[in-house]
């Protein structure tokens, strides 16, 4: 603890004695004997209010924070007027921190704080006290509330919310210009003493900046601070409590201040005269060099606009301001000619685009320089007299006719001779040619406007002494029309006339087209080549004509087709005409004139099939393909049926074949000898009672002895084939002449019919249906045979 803090605690101890030994006396007053404190206060209803004196009265307790003693800090004392000092009363404390932070002596009522208290954590505590009879535990005083208020000491230094501040102020600012405000906070109690009263001062940054002690506002302290001289400043500000007096606590922060730029510097050219060179062949827009004026400012304050303000080359050159580099790019404005002029002089000015009126006195914010441009000679290519040529010629001119001439010269002083040629990539058909000496362009093939109305050629002019120096020019040749094509039918006409047609009936409207393009437009005339007794042509005078009938009724059985020649002519010079023939079919029509049927005689139609016919043919092909696919699928899925389908054909052995084999003599499928001796099977001999789909290697089975019963043998072979996974499922039924013992049906063979004891009646076979009629006929007539 510092000496200042010890003196402060001592002064507080002397000036405020009730802080150290507060004692609250409680005076118990019986309820019947009430003491009246204060004056009577009349109420609105006429009654008088009385104030009752309580047994104990409460005041606030005060406690200094940050106690550093070794013992518990004494807060105060509670005492009731009922306390006789015999220990019969017990004091109870409850509320904020009771029992932990604050403890009370049950007998004496002394209150102590058990640890150091920080006012910045909590400024006051609210507790409740009560005095009870220790023996009966009944309260002798009602519970009452009191407050322990923590008195502040200067134990917190001022703090800034930021360790480093960043601020800026324009350069050349006047003295006192506000830069930024910094504020420090003190956690001590501002309502008690000067512990929280903060005063600001500057520790670093003088004499450029100052700070207001009360507000913390930093201001400029020097006039005309120039960014170009110094841009960054670091200022250290101190905040001190206790009003800045000695012994107060303090905190510091750093403020980095940047001077921002203003336009206080004009642009300056580093040279008074600049020399540039340019070739005379440089095309328009070519950059020949650059000029640049320096400006100490930055950003938009350093932006410069360049212009040519004087000189003898203002018409030949231009200058463009490059925004990124702040340079003036000088470009060629018009074509140059070394032979005409070799030196140009320009006066270029550079001026700031953003000028601050406050700094006009530092101006003017512009500068000028002289630019001298020398034109250098080059070997130039020939120059044509025009940028392009247009020639017009009729399509009927003779081959070799000159259609125009191009002219070119060498602009150099040497004036080399010129050689002309055609770029054959623009005249692949070699219709034109050019005279290499004088540039005369003439035809080498006949022209046809209907094939190509325009020809775009390129003529090349090159120096004979230096062929690499060449120039190209476009030559456009327009072919003018000549009436050299006769009109024709516009379309093919499929014309028919009804058998019941009347004279003057319209059967067809025709029109014509012409490849020529006369200036006055197309005009056609229609007529018949010869007088026709059946039809006539009526010109509509609008480039169309109508075909009309001249007689009443036609007979398609007599004449089914008429050919009508029609003459079509134009009105241009010379007149061109052609004859087109209409094929008119005679057809049967209804009363409305709709065609129903025509002669089946073949007509000459244009080659090719219509869209409908092609679609019909495609549909037929698709239907045939579908039928073939279905037939193949049905044939593949068809089951293998036996060859003997009639159930009336009764034999001892029923064998099904999928092909016609050897007939009844073919007993290879049920050879009993083969069954008894499987080794007798011929190698790779296929069965003929079925169509083998897959070949399997035959299994070798042991040979059965000769005395083996056929039933046992067949059962053994059947079981063996049932368990054989490689055995194919043959649809073959082989019945052997062995029925076993105790057959119920017995034998139906007629071999033993004669050895029976008595005659049998086979008439019942007729009742079994038509399938047994054959047996009934064979055996039903036995009696008649015997009788005979």
PDB file of C-alpha atoms in Angstrom, residues 87-91 106-107 132-138:
ATOM      1  CA  UNK A  87     -27.208 -13.431  26.375  1.00  0.00           C
ATOM      2  CA  UNK A  88     -30.947 -14.112  26.157  1.00  0.00           C
ATOM      3  CA  UNK A  89     -31.188 -12.591  22.655  1.00  0.00           C
ATOM      4  CA  UNK A  90     -29.841 -13.984  19.468  1.00  0.00           C
ATOM      5  CA  UNK A  91     -29.044 -11.853  16.411  1.00  0.00           C
ATOM      6  CA  UNK A 106     -25.110 -13.908  17.725  1.00  0.00           C
ATOM      7  CA  UNK A 107     -24.636 -12.491  21.206  1.00  0.00           C
ATOM      8  CA  UNK A 132     -35.034 -13.437  18.619  1.00  0.00           C
ATOM      9  CA  UNK A 133     -35.333 -14.900  22.107  1.00  0.00           C
ATOM     10  CA  UNK A 134     -32.708 -17.585  22.389  1.00  0.00           C
ATOM     11  CA  UNK A 135     -34.892 -19.750  24.632  1.00  0.00           C
ATOM     12  CA  UNK A 136     -38.278 -19.447  22.909  1.00  0.00           C
ATOM     13  CA  UNK A 137     -36.874 -18.643  19.458  1.00  0.00           C
ATOM     14  CA  UNK A 138     -39.547 -16.019  19.098  1.00  0.00           C
TER      15      UNK A 138
END
